[in-house]
Amino acid sequence: MTASTIKFPASAEDRRIAALAAVGVGLTVAEAAIPLPVPGIKPGLANIITLVVLYRYGVGAAVWVSLLRIVAGALVLGTFLTPTFVLSLSGGVVSLAVLVLAARLPRAWFGPVGLSLLAAFAHIATQLWVVDLWLMPGLSIMGWLPVFLGAAWLTGLANGLVAARMLRDRPASAPAAAHAPLMRGPL
Amino acid sequence: MRDLKPLRPGDWGILCLGGLLVAWLMAAGPGGGDRVVVKQAGRVFLEASPRLNRMVAVPGPLGETQIEIRDGRVRVAADPSPRQLCVRQGWIRPGEAAVCLPNRVSVEWGQARYDSLNY
C-alpha cells in the first residue's frame, strides 16, 4: 500500500475555526432537545459563538464558523437540504451580512448586545419572508409577527449579554490559548 | 482595548427601538386583514368582504361546510367533520385561521390584494 499523496494541511487557524464551529454544533444539538411552544422559536445559542468569534478573530472567522455550524448542525440533526435547513441557512446568511455591516459601527457605541439584537431581527425577518414566499405562500403568518419579533428581541438580548460577558471575562489578549478557549468559559 | 460596558449607548438605542417596535405591533394587534379567504383543497374558493353578511356553503369530500360571515366576523357554522374542531373554534380572530381538515376547507383572514380584476 502506497502512502497517499493527497494531503490536507490544516493551519492553526483552520483548527481553531473547526473547534469553534464544533462548539456551535454542540449548542445547536443541545437546543434541539429543548421542547418549545411555537415552532420556529428557539434561543439560537450558537449565535453566541458567532458573536464571540466576530469580536475575537474577525469577520472572516465568524462567517466560516457560522456557515460550518449551520451545515454540520443540519447533518447531525438530519435536516440537511430540508426546508428546515433552507430556513436556517437563509436566516444565517442574512444575519451574517448584517453582522458584517454592523461590525463597522463605532465600537464605543455599539457592542455585542446591539449586534446580537440586529442579527436576531435579521434572522427571523428573513425566515418569515422565506416561509411567506416559498414554504407556505398564502398562509397568513403575519398575525404571529409580534410573537416572533418579541422572541427575537428577548433571545437577541440574552445571547448578546452572554457574549459580552464571555468577551469581558476572557479578553482577546491571549492568542496562545486560542485553541478551544470557550471550553472553560461560562458554558 | 479599554473596558467597555456590556450595553453601550447604541445598544440601548437598538434595544429600545426593537422593544418599541414589538410593543407597537402587539398593541396594534394582528393587523389581520380586510378580506375573508375560504380555501377548498388548497385552492381559493371564495374571497369576500367581512362586511357583507352571508352564509357560504363549501362542498368538500365529506359534504358541505357552512361558513358564516356576519358583522365583520367569520366562523365555521357547520361542518361534516367528526371532531368539529373548526366549528368549536368559534369566531376566527384576525390573523388566525380555522382549518376543517377532513373536509379540506380552511377559512382565514387575508389582506386584499388589489389587482386589475378588483376594479
Coordinates of C-alpha atoms in Angstrom, one line a residue:
Chain A
M1 CA 0.0 0.0 0.0
T2 CA 1.4 3.3 -1.0
A3 CA 1.1 6.3 1.1
S4 CA -1.5 8.7 0.0
T5 CA -0.1 11.7 -1.9
I6 CA -3.2 13.8 -1.0
K7 CA -2.6 15.9 2.0
F8 CA -4.8 18.3 3.8
P9 CA -2.5 20.6 5.7
A10 CA -4.6 22.3 8.4
S11 CA -3.3 25.5 9.8
A12 CA -3.7 26.6 13.4
E13 CA -6.5 28.9 12.3
D14 CA -8.3 26.0 10.5
R15 CA -8.2 24.0 13.7
R16 CA -9.4 26.9 15.7
I17 CA -12.3 27.5 13.3
A18 CA -13.2 23.8 13.4
A19 CA -13.1 23.7 17.2
L20 CA -15.3 26.8 17.4
A21 CA -17.8 25.5 14.8
A22 CA -17.9 22.2 16.8
V23 CA -18.9 24.2 19.9
G24 CA -21.7 25.8 17.8
V25 CA -22.9 22.4 16.6
G26 CA -23.0 21.2 20.2
L27 CA -25.2 24.1 21.2
T28 CA -27.4 23.6 18.1
V29 CA -27.9 19.9 19.0
A30 CA -28.5 20.7 22.7
E31 CA -31.1 23.3 22.0
A32 CA -32.9 21.0 19.5
A33 CA -33.7 18.8 22.5
I34 CA -35.5 21.7 24.3
P35 CA -39.2 21.5 23.7
L36 CA -40.6 24.9 22.6
P37 CA -44.1 26.1 22.4
V38 CA -44.1 27.6 19.0
P39 CA -42.3 26.0 16.0
G40 CA -39.7 28.4 14.7
I41 CA -38.9 30.0 18.1
K42 CA -35.6 28.8 19.7
P43 CA -32.9 30.5 21.7
G44 CA -30.3 30.4 19.0
L45 CA -27.5 29.8 21.4
A46 CA -24.9 29.1 18.7
N47 CA -25.1 32.8 17.8
I48 CA -23.2 33.5 21.0
I49 CA -20.3 31.7 19.4
T50 CA -20.6 33.7 16.2
L51 CA -20.5 36.9 18.2
V52 CA -17.6 35.9 20.3
V53 CA -15.6 34.8 17.2
L54 CA -16.5 38.0 15.4
Y55 CA -15.1 40.1 18.2
R56 CA -12.1 37.9 18.9
Y57 CA -11.0 36.6 15.5
G58 CA -12.6 38.9 13.0
V59 CA -15.4 38.9 10.4
G60 CA -13.9 36.2 8.2
A61 CA -13.6 33.6 11.0
A62 CA -17.2 34.4 12.1
V63 CA -18.5 33.8 8.7
W64 CA -16.6 30.4 8.5
V65 CA -17.7 29.3 11.9
S66 CA -21.3 30.2 11.4
L67 CA -21.7 28.6 8.0
L68 CA -19.8 25.4 9.1
R69 CA -22.1 25.2 12.1
I70 CA -25.2 25.5 10.0
V71 CA -24.2 22.8 7.6
A72 CA -22.7 20.4 10.1
G73 CA -25.5 21.0 12.6
A74 CA -28.0 20.1 9.8
L75 CA -26.0 17.0 9.0
V76 CA -26.1 16.0 12.7
L77 CA -29.8 16.7 13.1
G78 CA -30.7 15.0 9.8
T79 CA -32.3 18.2 8.4
F80 CA -29.7 18.8 5.7
L81 CA -31.3 20.0 2.4
T82 CA -34.8 20.0 4.0
P83 CA -36.9 23.2 4.4
T84 CA -35.6 23.5 7.9
F85 CA -32.1 23.7 6.5
V86 CA -33.1 26.2 3.9
L87 CA -34.6 28.4 6.7
S88 CA -31.6 28.0 8.9
L89 CA -29.2 28.8 6.0
S90 CA -31.1 31.8 4.7
G91 CA -31.5 33.3 8.2
G92 CA -27.9 32.6 8.9
V93 CA -26.6 34.2 5.7
V94 CA -28.6 37.4 6.1
S95 CA -27.8 37.8 9.8
L96 CA -24.2 37.3 8.9
A97 CA -24.4 40.0 6.3
V98 CA -26.0 42.3 8.9
L99 CA -23.2 41.4 11.4
V100 CA -20.5 42.1 8.8
L101 CA -22.0 45.6 8.2
A102 CA -22.7 46.2 11.9
A103 CA -19.1 45.3 12.8
R104 CA -18.1 48.5 11.1
L105 CA -20.1 50.6 13.5
P106 CA -18.1 52.5 16.1
R107 CA -17.1 50.2 19.0
A108 CA -17.6 52.8 21.6
W109 CA -21.3 53.0 20.7
F110 CA -22.2 49.5 19.6
G111 CA -21.3 46.4 21.4
P112 CA -22.1 42.7 21.3
V113 CA -25.7 43.2 22.6
G114 CA -26.6 45.6 19.8
L115 CA -25.1 43.4 17.2
S116 CA -26.8 40.3 18.6
L117 CA -30.2 42.1 18.5
L118 CA -29.7 43.2 14.9
A119 CA -28.6 39.7 13.9
A120 CA -31.7 38.2 15.7
F121 CA -34.1 40.5 14.0
A122 CA -32.4 39.9 10.6
H123 CA -32.6 36.2 11.2
I124 CA -36.3 36.0 12.0
A125 CA -37.3 38.5 9.4
T126 CA -35.6 36.5 6.7
Q127 CA -37.1 33.3 7.9
L128 CA -40.6 34.7 7.9
W129 CA -40.0 36.1 4.5
V130 CA -38.9 32.7 3.1
V131 CA -41.9 31.0 4.8
D132 CA -44.3 33.5 3.3
L133 CA -42.7 33.5 -0.1
W134 CA -41.7 29.9 -0.6
L135 CA -42.8 27.4 2.1
M136 CA -46.4 28.4 2.8
P137 CA -47.4 31.1 0.4
G138 CA -50.9 32.4 1.1
L139 CA -50.9 31.3 4.7
S140 CA -51.1 34.4 6.8
I141 CA -48.4 34.2 9.3
M142 CA -48.2 37.9 9.8
G143 CA -50.5 37.6 12.8
W144 CA -47.6 35.9 14.5
L145 CA -45.2 38.7 13.7
P146 CA -45.3 40.3 17.2
V147 CA -44.6 36.9 18.8
F148 CA -41.7 36.1 16.5
L149 CA -40.2 39.6 16.8
G150 CA -40.7 39.6 20.6
A151 CA -38.9 36.3 20.8
A152 CA -36.1 37.6 18.6
W153 CA -35.8 40.7 20.9
L154 CA -35.5 38.5 24.0
T155 CA -33.1 35.9 22.6
G156 CA -31.0 38.6 20.9
L157 CA -30.7 40.4 24.2
A158 CA -29.9 37.3 26.2
N159 CA -27.4 36.0 23.7
G160 CA -25.7 39.4 23.4
L161 CA -25.4 39.7 27.2
V162 CA -23.8 36.2 27.4
A163 CA -21.4 37.0 24.6
A164 CA -20.5 40.4 26.2
R165 CA -19.8 38.5 29.5
M166 CA -17.6 35.9 27.8
L167 CA -15.7 38.6 25.9
R168 CA -15.2 40.5 29.2
D169 CA -14.1 37.5 31.2
R170 CA -11.6 36.3 28.6
P171 CA -10.3 39.2 26.6
A172 CA -8.6 38.5 23.3
S173 CA -5.1 39.2 24.8
A174 CA -4.0 35.5 24.9
P175 CA -3.6 34.2 21.4
A176 CA -1.5 31.3 22.8
A177 CA -4.6 29.9 24.5
A178 CA -6.6 30.2 21.3
H179 CA -7.3 26.5 21.0
A180 CA -10.8 25.9 22.4
P181 CA -10.8 29.0 24.6
L182 CA -14.6 28.6 25.0
M183 CA -14.5 25.3 26.7
R184 CA -13.5 26.7 30.0
G185 CA -15.9 29.6 29.7
P186 CA -19.2 30.1 31.5
L187 CA -20.7 27.5 29.2
Chain B
M1 CA -8.9 47.8 24.3
R2 CA -10.3 49.7 27.2
D3 CA -13.0 48.3 29.3
L4 CA -16.4 48.9 27.8
K5 CA -19.8 48.4 29.4
P6 CA -21.8 45.5 28.2
L7 CA -24.5 47.8 27.0
R8 CA -23.3 50.9 25.1
P9 CA -25.4 53.8 24.0
G10 CA -26.1 52.4 20.6
D11 CA -27.0 49.1 22.1
W12 CA -29.6 50.8 24.3
G13 CA -30.9 52.5 21.2
I14 CA -31.3 49.3 19.3
L15 CA -32.8 47.6 22.3
C16 CA -35.4 50.4 22.9
L17 CA -36.2 50.7 19.2
G18 CA -36.7 47.0 18.9
G19 CA -38.8 46.9 22.1
L20 CA -40.9 49.8 20.8
L21 CA -41.5 48.0 17.5
V22 CA -42.6 44.8 19.2
A23 CA -44.8 46.7 21.7
W24 CA -46.4 48.7 18.9
L25 CA -47.0 45.6 16.8
M26 CA -48.6 43.9 19.8
A27 CA -50.8 46.9 20.6
A28 CA -51.9 47.3 17.0
G29 CA -52.9 43.7 17.3
P30 CA -52.7 41.4 14.4
G31 CA -53.3 43.8 11.6
G32 CA -55.4 41.0 10.5
G33 CA -56.9 41.6 7.2
D34 CA -59.8 43.1 5.5
R35 CA -60.8 40.0 3.5
V36 CA -62.1 36.6 4.3
V37 CA -60.4 33.9 2.3
V38 CA -62.0 30.5 2.1
K39 CA -60.0 27.7 0.6
Q40 CA -61.0 24.2 -0.6
A41 CA -58.3 21.6 -1.1
G42 CA -55.7 24.4 -1.1
R43 CA -57.4 26.5 -3.7
V44 CA -59.1 29.8 -3.1
F45 CA -62.8 29.0 -3.1
L46 CA -64.0 32.5 -2.1
E47 CA -62.5 35.8 -1.2
A48 CA -65.1 38.1 0.3
S49 CA -65.6 41.2 2.4
P50 CA -66.3 40.5 6.0
R51 CA -68.9 43.3 6.0
L52 CA -71.4 41.5 3.8
N53 CA -73.4 39.2 5.9
R54 CA -73.9 35.8 4.3
M55 CA -73.7 32.1 4.6
V56 CA -71.4 30.2 2.2
A57 CA -71.7 26.5 1.5
V58 CA -68.4 25.0 0.5
P59 CA -68.5 21.5 -0.9
G60 CA -65.8 19.1 0.2
P61 CA -65.2 15.3 0.1
L62 CA -67.4 14.8 3.2
G63 CA -70.2 17.2 2.4
E64 CA -70.9 20.8 2.8
T65 CA -69.1 23.2 5.2
Q66 CA -71.2 26.2 6.2
I67 CA -69.3 29.4 6.7
E68 CA -71.0 32.3 8.3
I69 CA -69.8 35.9 7.7
R70 CA -71.6 38.4 10.0
D71 CA -70.8 41.9 11.1
G72 CA -67.1 41.8 10.2
R73 CA -66.6 38.4 11.8
V74 CA -66.4 35.0 10.3
R75 CA -66.8 31.4 11.7
V76 CA -67.4 27.9 10.6
A77 CA -71.1 27.4 11.4
A78 CA -71.4 23.7 10.4
D79 CA -69.0 21.1 9.2
P80 CA -69.4 17.4 8.5
S81 CA -66.0 16.5 10.1
P82 CA -66.2 14.1 13.0
R83 CA -64.4 16.1 15.7
Q84 CA -65.9 19.5 14.9
L85 CA -62.6 21.3 15.7
C86 CA -63.1 24.1 13.3
V87 CA -66.7 24.7 14.4
R88 CA -65.8 24.8 18.1
Q89 CA -63.1 27.3 17.4
G90 CA -65.9 29.9 17.0
W91 CA -65.4 33.3 15.5
I92 CA -62.0 33.5 14.0
R93 CA -59.8 36.2 15.3
P94 CA -57.8 38.3 12.9
G95 CA -54.6 36.7 11.9
E96 CA -55.9 33.2 12.8
A97 CA -57.4 30.6 10.6
A98 CA -59.8 27.7 11.0
V99 CA -59.0 24.5 9.2
C100 CA -61.6 21.8 8.7
L101 CA -59.0 19.2 7.7
P102 CA -61.3 16.2 7.0
N103 CA -63.4 18.3 4.6
R104 CA -60.3 20.1 3.3
V105 CA -61.8 23.6 3.9
S106 CA -59.9 26.5 5.5
V107 CA -61.1 29.9 6.5
E108 CA -58.6 32.7 7.2
W109 CA -58.2 36.4 7.3
G110 CA -56.2 37.8 4.4
Q111 CA -55.2 41.1 3.0
A112 CA -56.9 42.4 0.0
R113 CA -54.5 42.1 -2.9
Y114 CA -55.7 44.7 -5.4
D115 CA -55.1 44.0 -9.0
S116 CA -56.9 45.0 -12.2
L117 CA -59.6 42.4 -11.5
N118 CA -60.7 44.1 -8.3
Y119 CA -61.6 47.3 -10.1

